[in-house]
Coordinates of C-alpha atoms and ligand atoms in Angstrom, one line a residue:
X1312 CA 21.2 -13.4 -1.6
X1313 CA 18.1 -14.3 0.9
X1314 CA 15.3 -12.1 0.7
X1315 CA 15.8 -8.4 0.3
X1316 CA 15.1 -6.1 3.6
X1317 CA 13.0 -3.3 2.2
X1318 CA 12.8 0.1 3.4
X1319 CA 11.5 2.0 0.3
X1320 CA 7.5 1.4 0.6
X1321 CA 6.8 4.6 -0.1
X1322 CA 8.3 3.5 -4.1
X1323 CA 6.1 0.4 -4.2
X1324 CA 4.9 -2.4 -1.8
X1325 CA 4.6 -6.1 -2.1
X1326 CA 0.8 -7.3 -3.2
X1327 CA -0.9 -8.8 -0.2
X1328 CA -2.1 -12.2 -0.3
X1329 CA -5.5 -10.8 -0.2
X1330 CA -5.2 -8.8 -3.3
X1331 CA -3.0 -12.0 -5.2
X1332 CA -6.2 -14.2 -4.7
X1333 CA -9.0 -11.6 -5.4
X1334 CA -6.9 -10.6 -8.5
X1335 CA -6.4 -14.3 -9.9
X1336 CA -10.4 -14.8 -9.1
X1337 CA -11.4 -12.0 -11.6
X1338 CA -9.1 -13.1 -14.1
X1339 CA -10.5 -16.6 -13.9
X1340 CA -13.8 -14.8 -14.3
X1341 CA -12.3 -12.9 -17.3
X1342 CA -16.1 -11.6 -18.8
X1343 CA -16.1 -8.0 -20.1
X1344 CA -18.0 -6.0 -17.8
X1345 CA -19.8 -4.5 -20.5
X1346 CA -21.2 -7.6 -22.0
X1347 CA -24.6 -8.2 -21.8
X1348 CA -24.5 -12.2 -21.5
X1349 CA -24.3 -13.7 -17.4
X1350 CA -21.0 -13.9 -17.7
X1351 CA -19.9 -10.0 -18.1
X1352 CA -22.9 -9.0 -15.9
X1353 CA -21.2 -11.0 -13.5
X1354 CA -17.6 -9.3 -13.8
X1355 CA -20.0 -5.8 -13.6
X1356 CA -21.7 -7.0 -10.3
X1357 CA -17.5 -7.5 -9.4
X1358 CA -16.5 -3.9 -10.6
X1359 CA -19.7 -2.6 -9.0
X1360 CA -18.9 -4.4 -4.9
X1361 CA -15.4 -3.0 -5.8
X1362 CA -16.5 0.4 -6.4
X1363 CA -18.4 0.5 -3.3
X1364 CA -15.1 -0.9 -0.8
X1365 CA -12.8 1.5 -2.4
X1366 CA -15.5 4.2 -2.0
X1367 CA -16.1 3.5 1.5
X1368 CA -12.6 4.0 2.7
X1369 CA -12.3 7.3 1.0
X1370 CA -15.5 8.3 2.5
X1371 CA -17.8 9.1 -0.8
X1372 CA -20.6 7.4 -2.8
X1373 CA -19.4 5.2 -5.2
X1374 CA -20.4 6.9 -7.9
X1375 CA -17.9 9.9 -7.2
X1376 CA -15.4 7.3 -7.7
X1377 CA -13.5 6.6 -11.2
X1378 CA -10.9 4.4 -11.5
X1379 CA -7.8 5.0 -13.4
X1380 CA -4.3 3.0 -14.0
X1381 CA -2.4 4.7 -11.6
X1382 CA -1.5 8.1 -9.6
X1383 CA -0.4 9.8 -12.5
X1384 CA -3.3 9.2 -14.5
X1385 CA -5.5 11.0 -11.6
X1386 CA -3.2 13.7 -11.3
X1387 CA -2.9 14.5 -15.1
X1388 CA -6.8 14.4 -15.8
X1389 CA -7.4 16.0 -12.5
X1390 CA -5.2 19.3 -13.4
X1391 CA -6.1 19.2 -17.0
X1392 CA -9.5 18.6 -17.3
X1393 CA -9.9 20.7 -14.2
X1394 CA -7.8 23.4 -15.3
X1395 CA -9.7 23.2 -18.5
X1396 CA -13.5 23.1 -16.7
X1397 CA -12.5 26.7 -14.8
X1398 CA -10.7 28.4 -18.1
X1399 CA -12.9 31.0 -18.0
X1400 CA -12.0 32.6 -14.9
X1401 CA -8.3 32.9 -15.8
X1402 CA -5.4 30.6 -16.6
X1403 CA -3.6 30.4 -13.0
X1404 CA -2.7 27.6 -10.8
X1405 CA -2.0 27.5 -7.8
X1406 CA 0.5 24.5 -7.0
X1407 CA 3.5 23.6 -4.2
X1408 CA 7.2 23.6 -4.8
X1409 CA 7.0 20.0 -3.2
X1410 CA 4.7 18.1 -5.7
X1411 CA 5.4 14.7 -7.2
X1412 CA 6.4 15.0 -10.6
X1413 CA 2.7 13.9 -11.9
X1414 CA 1.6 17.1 -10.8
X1415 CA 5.1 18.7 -11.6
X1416 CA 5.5 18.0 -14.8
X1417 CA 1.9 18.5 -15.8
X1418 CA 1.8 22.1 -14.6
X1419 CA 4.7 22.6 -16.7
X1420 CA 3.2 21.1 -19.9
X1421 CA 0.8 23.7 -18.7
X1422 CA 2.9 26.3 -18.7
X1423 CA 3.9 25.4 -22.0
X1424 CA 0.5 26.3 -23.3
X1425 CA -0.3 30.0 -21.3
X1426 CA -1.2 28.9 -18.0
X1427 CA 0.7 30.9 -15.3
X1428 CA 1.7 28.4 -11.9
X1429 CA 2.8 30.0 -8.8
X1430 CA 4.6 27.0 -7.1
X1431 CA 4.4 27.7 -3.2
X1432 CA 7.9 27.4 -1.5
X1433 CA 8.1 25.5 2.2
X1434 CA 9.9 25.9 5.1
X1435 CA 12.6 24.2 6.3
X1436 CA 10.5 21.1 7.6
X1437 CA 8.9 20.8 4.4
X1438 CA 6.1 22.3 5.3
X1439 CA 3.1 24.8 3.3
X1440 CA 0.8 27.0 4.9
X1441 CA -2.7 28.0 4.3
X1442 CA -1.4 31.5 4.9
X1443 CA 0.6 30.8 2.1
X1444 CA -2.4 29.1 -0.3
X1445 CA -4.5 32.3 0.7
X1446 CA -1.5 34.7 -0.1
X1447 CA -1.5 33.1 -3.8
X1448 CA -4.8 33.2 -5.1
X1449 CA -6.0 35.9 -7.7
X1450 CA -9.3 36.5 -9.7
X1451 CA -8.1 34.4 -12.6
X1452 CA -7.1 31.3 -10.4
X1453 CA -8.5 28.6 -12.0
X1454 CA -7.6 25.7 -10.1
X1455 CA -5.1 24.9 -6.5
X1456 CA -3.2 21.6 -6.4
X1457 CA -1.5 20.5 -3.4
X1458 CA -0.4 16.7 -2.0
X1459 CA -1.1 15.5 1.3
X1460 CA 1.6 13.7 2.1
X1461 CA 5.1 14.4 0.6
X1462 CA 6.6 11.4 -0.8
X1463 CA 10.4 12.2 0.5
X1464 CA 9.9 13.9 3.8
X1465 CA 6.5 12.3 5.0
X1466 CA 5.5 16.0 5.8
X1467 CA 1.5 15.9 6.1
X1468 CA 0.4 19.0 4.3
X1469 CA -2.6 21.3 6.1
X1470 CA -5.1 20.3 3.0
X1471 CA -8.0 20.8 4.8
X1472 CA -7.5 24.3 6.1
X1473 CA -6.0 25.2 2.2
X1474 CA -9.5 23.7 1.2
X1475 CA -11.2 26.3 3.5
X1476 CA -9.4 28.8 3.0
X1477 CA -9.6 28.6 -1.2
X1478 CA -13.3 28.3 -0.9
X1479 CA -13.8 30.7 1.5
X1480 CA -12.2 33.1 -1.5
X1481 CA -14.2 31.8 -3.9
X1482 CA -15.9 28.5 -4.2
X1483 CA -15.3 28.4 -7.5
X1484 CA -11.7 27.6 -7.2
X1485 CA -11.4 23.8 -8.2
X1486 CA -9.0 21.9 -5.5
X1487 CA -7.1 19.0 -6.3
X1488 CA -5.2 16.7 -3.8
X1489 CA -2.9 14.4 -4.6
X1490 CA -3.6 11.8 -2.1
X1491 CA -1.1 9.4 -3.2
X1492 CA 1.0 8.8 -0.1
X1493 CA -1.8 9.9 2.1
X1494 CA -4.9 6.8 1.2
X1495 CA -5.0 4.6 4.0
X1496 CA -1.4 6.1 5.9
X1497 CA -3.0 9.0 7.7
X1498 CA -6.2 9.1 9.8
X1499 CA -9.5 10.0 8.0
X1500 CA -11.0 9.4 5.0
X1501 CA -9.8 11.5 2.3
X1502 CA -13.2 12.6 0.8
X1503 CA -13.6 14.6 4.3
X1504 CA -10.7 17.1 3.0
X1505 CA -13.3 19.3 1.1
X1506 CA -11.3 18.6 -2.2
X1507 CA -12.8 18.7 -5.0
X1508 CA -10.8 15.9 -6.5
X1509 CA -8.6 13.7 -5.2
X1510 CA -5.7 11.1 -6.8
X1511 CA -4.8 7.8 -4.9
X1512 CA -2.7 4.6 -5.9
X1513 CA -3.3 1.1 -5.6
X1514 CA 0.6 -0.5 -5.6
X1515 CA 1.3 2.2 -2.6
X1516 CA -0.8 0.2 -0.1
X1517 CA -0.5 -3.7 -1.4
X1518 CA -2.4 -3.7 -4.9
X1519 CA -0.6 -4.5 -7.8
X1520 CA 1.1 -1.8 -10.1
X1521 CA -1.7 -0.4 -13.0
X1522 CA -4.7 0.6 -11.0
X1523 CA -5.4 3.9 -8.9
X1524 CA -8.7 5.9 -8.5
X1525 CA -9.9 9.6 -9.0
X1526 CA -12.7 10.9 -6.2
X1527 CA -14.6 13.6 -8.2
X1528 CA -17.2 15.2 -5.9
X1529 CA -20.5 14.8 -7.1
X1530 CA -21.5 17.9 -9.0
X1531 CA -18.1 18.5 -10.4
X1532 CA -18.0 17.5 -14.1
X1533 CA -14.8 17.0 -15.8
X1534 CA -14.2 16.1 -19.2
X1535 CA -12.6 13.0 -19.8
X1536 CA -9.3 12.4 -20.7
X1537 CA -10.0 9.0 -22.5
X1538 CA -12.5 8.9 -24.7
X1539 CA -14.2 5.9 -26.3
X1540 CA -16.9 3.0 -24.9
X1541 CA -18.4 5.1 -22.5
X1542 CA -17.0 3.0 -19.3
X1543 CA -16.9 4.6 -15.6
X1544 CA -20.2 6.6 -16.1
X1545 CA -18.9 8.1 -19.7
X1546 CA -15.7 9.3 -18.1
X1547 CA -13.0 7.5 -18.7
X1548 CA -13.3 5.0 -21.1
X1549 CA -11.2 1.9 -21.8
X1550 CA -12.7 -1.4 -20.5
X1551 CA -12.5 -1.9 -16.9
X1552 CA -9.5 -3.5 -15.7
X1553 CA -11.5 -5.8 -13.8
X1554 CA -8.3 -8.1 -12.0
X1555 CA -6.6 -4.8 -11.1
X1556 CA -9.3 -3.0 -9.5
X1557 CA -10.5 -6.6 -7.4
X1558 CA -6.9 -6.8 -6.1
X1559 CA -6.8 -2.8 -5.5
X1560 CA -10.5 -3.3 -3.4
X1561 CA -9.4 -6.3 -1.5
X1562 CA -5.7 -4.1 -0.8
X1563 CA -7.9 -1.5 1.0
X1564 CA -10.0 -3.8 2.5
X1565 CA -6.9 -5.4 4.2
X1566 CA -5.8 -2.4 5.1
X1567 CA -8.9 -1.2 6.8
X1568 CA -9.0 -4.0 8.9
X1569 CA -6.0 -3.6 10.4
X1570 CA -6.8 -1.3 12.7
X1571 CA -3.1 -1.0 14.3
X1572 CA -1.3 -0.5 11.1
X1573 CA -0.6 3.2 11.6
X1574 CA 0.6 2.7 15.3
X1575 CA 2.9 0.2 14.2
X1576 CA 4.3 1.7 11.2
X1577 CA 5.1 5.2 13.1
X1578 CA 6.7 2.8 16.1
X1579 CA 9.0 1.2 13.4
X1580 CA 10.0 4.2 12.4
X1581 CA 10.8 6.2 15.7
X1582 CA 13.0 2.6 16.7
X1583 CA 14.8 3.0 13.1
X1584 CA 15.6 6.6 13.7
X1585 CA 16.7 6.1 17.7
X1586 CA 18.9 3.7 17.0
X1587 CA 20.6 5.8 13.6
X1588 CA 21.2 8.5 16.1
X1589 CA 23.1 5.9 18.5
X1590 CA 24.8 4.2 16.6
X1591 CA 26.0 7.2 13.2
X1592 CA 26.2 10.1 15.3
X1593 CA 26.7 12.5 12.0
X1594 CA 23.4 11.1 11.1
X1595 CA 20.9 14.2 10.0
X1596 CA 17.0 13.9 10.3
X1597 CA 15.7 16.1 7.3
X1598 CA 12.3 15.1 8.0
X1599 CA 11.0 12.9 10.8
X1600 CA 7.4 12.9 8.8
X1601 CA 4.2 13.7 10.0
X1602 CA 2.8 10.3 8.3
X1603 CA 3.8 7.0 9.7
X1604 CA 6.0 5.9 6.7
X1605 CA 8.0 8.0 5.4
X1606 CA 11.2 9.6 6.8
X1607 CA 14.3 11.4 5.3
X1608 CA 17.8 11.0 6.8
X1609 CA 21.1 12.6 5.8
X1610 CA 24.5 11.9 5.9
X1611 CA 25.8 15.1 5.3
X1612 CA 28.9 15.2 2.2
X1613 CA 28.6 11.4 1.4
X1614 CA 26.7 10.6 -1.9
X1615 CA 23.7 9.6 -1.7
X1616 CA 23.6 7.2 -5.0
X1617 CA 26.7 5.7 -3.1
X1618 CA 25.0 4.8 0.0
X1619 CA 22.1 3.7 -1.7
X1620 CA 24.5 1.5 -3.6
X1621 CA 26.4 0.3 -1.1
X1622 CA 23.7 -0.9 1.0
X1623 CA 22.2 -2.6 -2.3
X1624 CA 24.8 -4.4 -2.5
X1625 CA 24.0 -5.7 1.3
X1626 CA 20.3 -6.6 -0.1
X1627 CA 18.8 -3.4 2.0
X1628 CA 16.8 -1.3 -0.1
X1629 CA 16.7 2.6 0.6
X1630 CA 16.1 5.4 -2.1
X1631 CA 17.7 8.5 -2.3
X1632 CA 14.4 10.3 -2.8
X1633 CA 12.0 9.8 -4.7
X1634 CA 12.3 6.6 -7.0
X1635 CA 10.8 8.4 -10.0
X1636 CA 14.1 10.9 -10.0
X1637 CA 16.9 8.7 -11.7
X1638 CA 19.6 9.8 -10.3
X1639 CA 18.8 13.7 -10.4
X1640 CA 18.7 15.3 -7.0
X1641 CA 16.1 16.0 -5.3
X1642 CA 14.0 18.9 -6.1
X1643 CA 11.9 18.4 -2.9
X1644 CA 15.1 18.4 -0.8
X1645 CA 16.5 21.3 -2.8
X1646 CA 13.7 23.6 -2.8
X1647 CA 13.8 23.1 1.4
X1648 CA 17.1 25.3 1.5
X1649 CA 19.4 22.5 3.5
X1650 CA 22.7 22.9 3.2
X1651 CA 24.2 21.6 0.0
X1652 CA 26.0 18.3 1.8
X1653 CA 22.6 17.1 3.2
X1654 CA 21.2 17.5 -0.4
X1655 CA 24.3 15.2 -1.2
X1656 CA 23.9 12.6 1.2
X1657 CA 19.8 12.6 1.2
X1658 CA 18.1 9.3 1.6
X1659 CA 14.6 8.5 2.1
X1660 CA 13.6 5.5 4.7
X1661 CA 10.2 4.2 4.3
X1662 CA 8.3 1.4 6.2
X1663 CA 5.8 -0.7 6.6
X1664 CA 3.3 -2.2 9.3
X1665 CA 5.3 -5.4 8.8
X1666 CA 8.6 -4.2 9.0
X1667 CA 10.9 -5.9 11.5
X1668 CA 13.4 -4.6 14.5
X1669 CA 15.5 -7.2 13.3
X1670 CA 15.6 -5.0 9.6
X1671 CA 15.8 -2.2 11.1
X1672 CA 19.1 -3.4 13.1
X1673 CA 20.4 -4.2 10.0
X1674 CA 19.7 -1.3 8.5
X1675 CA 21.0 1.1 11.0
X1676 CA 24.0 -1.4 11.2
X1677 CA 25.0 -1.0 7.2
X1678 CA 24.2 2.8 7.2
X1679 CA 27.4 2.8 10.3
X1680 CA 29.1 1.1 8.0
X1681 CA 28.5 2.8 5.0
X1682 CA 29.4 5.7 6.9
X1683 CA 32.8 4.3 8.7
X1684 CA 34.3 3.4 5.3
X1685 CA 33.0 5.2 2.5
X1686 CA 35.0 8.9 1.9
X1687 CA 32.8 12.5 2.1
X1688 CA 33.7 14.9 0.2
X1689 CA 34.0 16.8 3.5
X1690 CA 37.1 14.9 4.2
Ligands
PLP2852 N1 2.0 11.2 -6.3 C1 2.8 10.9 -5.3 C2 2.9 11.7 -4.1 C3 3.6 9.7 -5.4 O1 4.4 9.4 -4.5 C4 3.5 8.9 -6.6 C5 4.3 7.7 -6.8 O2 5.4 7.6 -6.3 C6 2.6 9.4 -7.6 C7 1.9 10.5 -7.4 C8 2.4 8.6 -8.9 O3 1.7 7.4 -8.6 P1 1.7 6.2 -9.6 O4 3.0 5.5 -9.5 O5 0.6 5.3 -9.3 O6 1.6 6.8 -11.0

């Protein structure tokens, strides 16, 4: 089989050249940032320019910038440690129905330990309001965590307005983003949310897997979660994963640059979903997205896991939600109140800048196959 034709971006990308040759320059340069000799000031100096890129595309100083191995790192210490920081007003959370499982899971682990979460429900669209956010919070709510982008319907959540209207209750009130599907995909930086703390990803927007950052506004001090050698200003120790986070700067740097990317990604996407309609009439749109890359489609009383399958085998990859689900439905889907044979037949589409007309004919051309032959349980 040739190349695959990829439609699941929003599980991982491809590391751009850009990031391939910064990353094998810093581990050619392999010095220990921490070492006092020319050699690790120089991998320092590295870390430091890095800092200062991946800062400037989220719109903070660099110093409000920590790195981390991944999304779920940010998330966990974010809610934690930030959970933790505002104990003394209360143990409640305020969180969405809709989160990834980083956030999820960790506000159940929570639970597990006396915190109460209120997880807001969304419409039909996938969509939260501040209404709803404001509704929610209480004297004792410690802490609000919501995403801004959904990673299975591409809905852009109102963070901004949540922000205001949380810290218009009290200001105390820490907010987290998760702001892994939204770094670099929707307009603006993310530090000009409000948040208080935001999580991003580098192997979402061409970095490898193993490096992702935390924005903690300056004059919000969390603990850390590692401890140890001090590293990232004392708070998050490990040493720095210096080939990671020059590949993750030179990603974001790429993606800055190309000023288009948005446009195109969003046109891909509206060509993708025109042409589904066409040509697989029972076709449903869960969710066009409000962010360029994302969609979700159904084919209502089909199995998902099936399609997804089927067109595997045909070297397209789709996912049936998120890719962190295994097989289990989704709870993002579920929680939206469709109808239980779009749940069934539920797959995301996600795209790139780079994706292709030519893909997406042979996308939409599989999924009328797919559709033509395979039985629903409707039948
Ligand atoms: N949050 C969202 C919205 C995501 O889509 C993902 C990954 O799919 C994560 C968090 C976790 O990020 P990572 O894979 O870097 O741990």
């Amino acid at each position: 089989m040739g190349q695959p034709i990829y439609f699941d971006y929003a599980a991982t990308t491809p590391v751009r050249p850009e990031a391939r040759e910064a990353l094998l320059r810093a581990l050619d340069g392999f010095g220990n940032p921490s070492s006092r000799y020319g050699f690790g000031r120089e991998a320092a100096l590295r870390v430091k320019a890095d800092r200062e890129t991946v800062a400037a595309a989220l719109g903070c100083a660099p110093g409000e910038v920590i790195f981390t191995s991944c999304g779920t790192e940010g998330d966990n210490w974010a809610l934690r440690r930030g959970a933790e920081r505002n104990r003394r007003r209360g143990r409640h959370i305020v969180t969405t129905a809709i989160e990834h499982a980083a956030v999820l899971e960790t506000c159940k682990d929570l639970e597990g330990e006396g915190w109460e979460i209120t997880r807001l429900k969304p419409d039909r669209g996938g969509r939260i309001t501040p209404e709803q956010v404001r509704a929610a919070l209480r004297p004792d709510t410690a802490l609000v965590s919501m995403m801004l982008v959904n990673n299975e319907t591409g809905a852009v959540l109102p963070v901004a307005d949540c922000v205001k209207a949380v810290k218009a209750y009290d200001p105390a009130i820490l907010f987290h983003c998760d702001g892994v599907q939204g770094f670099l995909k929707v307009p603006g930086p993310l530090a000009r949310l409000g948040a208080d703390l935001v999580a991003v990803s580098g192997h979402k927007l061409g970095a490898p897997k193993g490096i992702g950052a935390l924005y903690v506004k300056k004059g919000v001090r969390l603990r850390p979660l590692l401890t140890g050698g001090g590293q990232e200003d004392g708070l998050r120790s490990g040493t720095e994963a210096t080939a990671q986070i020059a590949a993750f700067a030179a990603a974001v740097e790429a993606a800055g640059r190309d000023q288009t990317r948005l446009e195109r990604t969003a046109a891909i996407k509206g060509y993708t979903l025109e042409q589904l309609k066409k040509a697989v009439p029972r076709v449903e749109v869960i969710s066009a997205g409000d962010a360029p890359h994302i969609c979700a489609i159904s084919l209502p009383g089909y199995k998902s896991e099936v399609v997804v399958r089927v067109l595997g085998d045909r070297g397209i990859c789709v996912s049936s939600g998120s890719a962190c689900h295994r097989g289990k439905p989704s709870h993002v889907f579920a929680t939206m109140g469709l109808p239980k044979p779009w749940l069934d037949g539920a797959v995301r589409l996600s795209f790139s800048p780079e994706s292709t007309r030519a893909e997406a004919d042979a996308l939409v051309s599989a999924l009328k196959d797919a559709a033509d032959t395979l039985f629903t349980t409707l039948s």
